[in-house]
Coordinates of C-alpha atoms in Angstrom, one line a residue:
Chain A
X1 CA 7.0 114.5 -63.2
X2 CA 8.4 114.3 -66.7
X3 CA 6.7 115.6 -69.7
X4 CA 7.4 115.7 -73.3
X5 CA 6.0 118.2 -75.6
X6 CA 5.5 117.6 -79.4
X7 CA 4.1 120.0 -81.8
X8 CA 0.4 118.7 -81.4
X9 CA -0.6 120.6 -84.7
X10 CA -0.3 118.9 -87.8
X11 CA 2.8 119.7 -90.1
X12 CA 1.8 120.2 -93.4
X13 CA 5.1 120.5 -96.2
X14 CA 5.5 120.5 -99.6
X15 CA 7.0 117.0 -101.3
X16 CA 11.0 117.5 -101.8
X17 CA 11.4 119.7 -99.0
X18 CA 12.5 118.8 -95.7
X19 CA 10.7 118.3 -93.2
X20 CA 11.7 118.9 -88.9
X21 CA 9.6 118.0 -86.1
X22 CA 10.3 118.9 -82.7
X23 CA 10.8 117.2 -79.2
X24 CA 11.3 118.7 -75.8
X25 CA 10.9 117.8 -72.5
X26 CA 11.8 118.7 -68.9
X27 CA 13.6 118.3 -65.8
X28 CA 16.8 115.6 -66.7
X29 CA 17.9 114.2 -69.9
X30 CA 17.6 110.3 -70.5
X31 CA 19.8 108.3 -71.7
X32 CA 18.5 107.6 -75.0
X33 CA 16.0 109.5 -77.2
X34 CA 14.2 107.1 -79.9
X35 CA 11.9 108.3 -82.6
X36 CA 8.9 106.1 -83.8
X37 CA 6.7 106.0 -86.9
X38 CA 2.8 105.3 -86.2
X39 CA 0.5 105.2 -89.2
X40 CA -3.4 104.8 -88.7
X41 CA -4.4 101.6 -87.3
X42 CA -0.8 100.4 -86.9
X43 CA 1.3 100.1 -83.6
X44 CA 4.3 102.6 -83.8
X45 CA 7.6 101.3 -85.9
X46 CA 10.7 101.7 -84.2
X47 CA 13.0 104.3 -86.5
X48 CA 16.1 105.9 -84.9
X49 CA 17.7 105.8 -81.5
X50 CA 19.9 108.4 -80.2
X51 CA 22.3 108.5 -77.5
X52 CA 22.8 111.2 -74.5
X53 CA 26.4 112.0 -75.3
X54 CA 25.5 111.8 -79.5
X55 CA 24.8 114.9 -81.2
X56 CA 23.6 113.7 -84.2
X57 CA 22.7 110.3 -85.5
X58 CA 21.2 109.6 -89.7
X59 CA 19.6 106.9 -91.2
X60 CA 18.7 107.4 -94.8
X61 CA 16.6 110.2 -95.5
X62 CA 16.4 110.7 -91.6
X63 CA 18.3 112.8 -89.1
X64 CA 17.7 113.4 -85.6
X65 CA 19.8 116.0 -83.3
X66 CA 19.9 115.7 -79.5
X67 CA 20.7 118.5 -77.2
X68 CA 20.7 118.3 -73.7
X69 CA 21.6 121.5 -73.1
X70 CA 18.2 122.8 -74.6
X71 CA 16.5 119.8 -73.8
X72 CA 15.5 119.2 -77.2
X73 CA 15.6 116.6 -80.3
X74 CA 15.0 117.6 -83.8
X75 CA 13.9 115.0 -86.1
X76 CA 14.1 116.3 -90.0
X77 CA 13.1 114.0 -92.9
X78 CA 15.0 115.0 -96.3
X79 CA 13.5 115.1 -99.7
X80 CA 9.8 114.2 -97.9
X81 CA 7.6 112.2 -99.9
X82 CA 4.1 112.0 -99.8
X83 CA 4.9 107.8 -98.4
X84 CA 6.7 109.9 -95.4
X85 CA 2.7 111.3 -94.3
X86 CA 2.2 109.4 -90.6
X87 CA 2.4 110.3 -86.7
X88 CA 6.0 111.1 -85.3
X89 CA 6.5 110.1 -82.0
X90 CA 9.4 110.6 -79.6
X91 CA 10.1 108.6 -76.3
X92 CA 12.3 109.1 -73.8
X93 CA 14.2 106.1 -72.4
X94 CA 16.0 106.5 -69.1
X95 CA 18.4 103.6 -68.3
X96 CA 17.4 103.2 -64.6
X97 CA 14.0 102.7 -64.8
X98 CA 13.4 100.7 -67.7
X99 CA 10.7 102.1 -68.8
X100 CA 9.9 104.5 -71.9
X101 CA 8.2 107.8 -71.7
X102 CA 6.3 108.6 -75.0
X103 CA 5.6 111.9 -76.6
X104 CA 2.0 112.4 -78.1
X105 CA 3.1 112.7 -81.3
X106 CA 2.8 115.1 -84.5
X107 CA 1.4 114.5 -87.3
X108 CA 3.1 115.0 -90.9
X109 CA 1.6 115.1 -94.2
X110 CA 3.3 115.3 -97.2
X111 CA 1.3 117.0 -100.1
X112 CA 3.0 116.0 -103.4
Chain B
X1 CA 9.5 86.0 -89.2
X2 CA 6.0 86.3 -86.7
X3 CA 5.8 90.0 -85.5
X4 CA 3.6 90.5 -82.3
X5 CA 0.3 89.5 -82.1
X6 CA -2.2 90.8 -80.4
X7 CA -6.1 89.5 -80.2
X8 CA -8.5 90.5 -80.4
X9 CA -8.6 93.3 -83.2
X10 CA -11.5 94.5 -81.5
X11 CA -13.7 94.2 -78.7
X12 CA -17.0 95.4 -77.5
X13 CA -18.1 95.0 -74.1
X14 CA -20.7 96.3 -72.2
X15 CA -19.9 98.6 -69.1
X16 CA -19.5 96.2 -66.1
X17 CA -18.1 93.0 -67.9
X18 CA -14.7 92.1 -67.5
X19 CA -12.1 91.6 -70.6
X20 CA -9.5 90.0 -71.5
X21 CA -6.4 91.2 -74.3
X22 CA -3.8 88.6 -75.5
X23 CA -0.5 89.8 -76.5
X24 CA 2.4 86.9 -78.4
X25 CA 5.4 88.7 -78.5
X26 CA 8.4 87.9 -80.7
X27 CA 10.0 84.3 -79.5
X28 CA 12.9 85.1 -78.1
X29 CA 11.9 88.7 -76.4
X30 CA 12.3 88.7 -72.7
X31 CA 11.0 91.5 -72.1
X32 CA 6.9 93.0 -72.5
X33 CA 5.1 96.1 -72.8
X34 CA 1.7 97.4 -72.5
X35 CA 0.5 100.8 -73.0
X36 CA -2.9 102.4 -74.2
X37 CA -3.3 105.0 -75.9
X38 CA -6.6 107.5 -76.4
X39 CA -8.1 109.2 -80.1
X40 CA -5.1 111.6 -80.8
X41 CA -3.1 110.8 -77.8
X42 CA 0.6 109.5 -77.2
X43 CA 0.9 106.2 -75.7
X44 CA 0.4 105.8 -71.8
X45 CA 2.5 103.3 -69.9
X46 CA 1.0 99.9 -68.0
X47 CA 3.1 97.6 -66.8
X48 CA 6.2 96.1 -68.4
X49 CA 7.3 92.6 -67.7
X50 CA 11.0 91.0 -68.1
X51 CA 10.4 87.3 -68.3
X52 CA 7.3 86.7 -65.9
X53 CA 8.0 88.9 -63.4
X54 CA 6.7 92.5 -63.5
X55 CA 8.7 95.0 -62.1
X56 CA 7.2 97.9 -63.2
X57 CA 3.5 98.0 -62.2
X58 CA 3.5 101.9 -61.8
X59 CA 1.2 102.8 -64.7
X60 CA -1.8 100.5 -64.2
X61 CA -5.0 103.3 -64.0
X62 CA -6.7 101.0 -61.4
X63 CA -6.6 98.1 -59.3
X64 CA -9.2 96.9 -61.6
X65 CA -6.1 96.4 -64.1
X66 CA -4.2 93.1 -63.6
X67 CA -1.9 91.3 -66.2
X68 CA 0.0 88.5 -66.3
X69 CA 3.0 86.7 -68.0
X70 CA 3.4 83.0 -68.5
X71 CA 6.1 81.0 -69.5
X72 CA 8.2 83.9 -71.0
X73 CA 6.4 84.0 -73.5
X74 CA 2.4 85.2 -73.6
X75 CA 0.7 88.0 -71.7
X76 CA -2.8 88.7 -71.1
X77 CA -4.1 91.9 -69.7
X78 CA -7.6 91.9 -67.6
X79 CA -9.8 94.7 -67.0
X80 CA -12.1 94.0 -64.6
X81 CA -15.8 96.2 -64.3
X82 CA -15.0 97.7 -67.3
X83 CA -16.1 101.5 -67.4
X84 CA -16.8 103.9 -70.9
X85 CA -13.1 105.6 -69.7
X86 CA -11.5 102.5 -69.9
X87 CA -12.1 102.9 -74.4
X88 CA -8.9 102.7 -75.8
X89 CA -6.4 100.9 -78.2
X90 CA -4.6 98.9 -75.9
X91 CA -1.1 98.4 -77.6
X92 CA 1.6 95.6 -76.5
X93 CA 5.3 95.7 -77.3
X94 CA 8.4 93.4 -77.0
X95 CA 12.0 93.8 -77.2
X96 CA 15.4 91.9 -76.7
X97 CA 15.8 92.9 -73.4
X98 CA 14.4 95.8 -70.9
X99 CA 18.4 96.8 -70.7
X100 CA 18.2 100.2 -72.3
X101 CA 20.8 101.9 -74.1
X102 CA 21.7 99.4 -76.8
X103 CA 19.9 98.6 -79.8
X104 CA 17.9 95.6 -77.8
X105 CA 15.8 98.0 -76.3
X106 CA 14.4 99.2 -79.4
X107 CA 10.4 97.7 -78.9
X108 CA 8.1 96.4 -81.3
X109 CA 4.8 96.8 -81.2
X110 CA 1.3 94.9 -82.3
X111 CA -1.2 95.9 -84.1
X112 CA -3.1 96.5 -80.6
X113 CA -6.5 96.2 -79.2
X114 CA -9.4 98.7 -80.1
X115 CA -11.6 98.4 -77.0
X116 CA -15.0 99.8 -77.1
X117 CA -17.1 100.0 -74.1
X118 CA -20.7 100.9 -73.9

């Protein structure tokens, strides 16, 4: 079956530097790879999608990489801020079934 | 405009009873998602519904797990003999369509359900 690994430990950086969470996963690449935001209490925010045959896709401060050769997506975060502190979670969406696979997330916190 | 809605914030049941979570999506959103999701865990899959009809039934736990959709528009998911595994935020999500690879499959998501049972 599919599985997505995220770092599970909690990534701790400096404000003003960047910061880059990891996403990989096995057996075939989706379609799509979108990246959510999920603070406590809160259902996940919707933040970047990115597509199979897109290297790399920005949005602000964000930037997320996808490479299906390595079966991997990087998601960095530019000039962090301490607001930037919440879960990161990738999901996988594969255009045949409909149906979005979620990482477990890691968490970020920004120490100003 | 109205995100989704979900009710209620919280439940407590006792083990045995059965439940019953509300989810009002966006008007307009044909299609439905619910997932759960443990303490410190990623989200889990349910069911997902385009319009009424459920095509994807593959990640309900049990057959004590049943939902429903109605008129497009609400859902309600039932858990039947609830047990102490079944604790959980229950989260619902809706988006444009269930077509992926455009921008309409981008899903939001509720506030969810925290569901304790004792």
């Amino acid at each position: 079956s599919q599985k997505i690994e995220q770092n599970s430990e909690a990534l701790n950086i400096q404000e003003g530097k960047t910061a880059t969470l990891t996403c990989n996963y096995t057996n075939y690449s989706p379609a799509y790879l979108q990246w959510y935001r999920q603070d406590p209490g809160r259902g996940p925010v919707f933040l970047l999608l990115i597509r199979e045959n897109e290297k790399e896709k920005r949005k602000e401060r964000l930037k997320v990489t996808f490479d299906t050769t390595l079966k991997q997506s990087l998601f960095h975060i530019t000039a962090s801020q301490p607001a930037d502190s919440a879960t990161y979670l990738c999901a996988l969406d594969y255009s045949s079934a409909s149906k979005i696979i979620f990482g477990s997330g890691t968490r970020l916190s920004i120490r100003p | 405009g109205a995100g989704v809605s979900q009710s209620p914030s919280n439940k407590v049941t006792e083990k045995g009873k059965d439940v019953e979570l509300r989810c009002d999506p966006i008007s307009g959103h044909t299609a439905l998602y619910w997932y759960r999701q443990s303490l410190g865990q990623g989200l889990e899959f349910l069911i997902y519904f385009q319009g009424n009809s459920a095509p994807d039934k593959s990640g309900l736990p049990s057959d004590r797990f049943s939902a429903e959709r109605t008129g497009g528009s609400v859902s309600t998911l039932t858990i039947q003999r609830t047990q102490q595994e079944d604790s959980a935020v229950y989260l619902c999500a809706s988006s444009l369509s269930a077509s992926s690879g455009s921008s309409y499959n981008e899903q939001f998501f509720g506030p969810g359900t925290r569901l304790t049972v004792l």
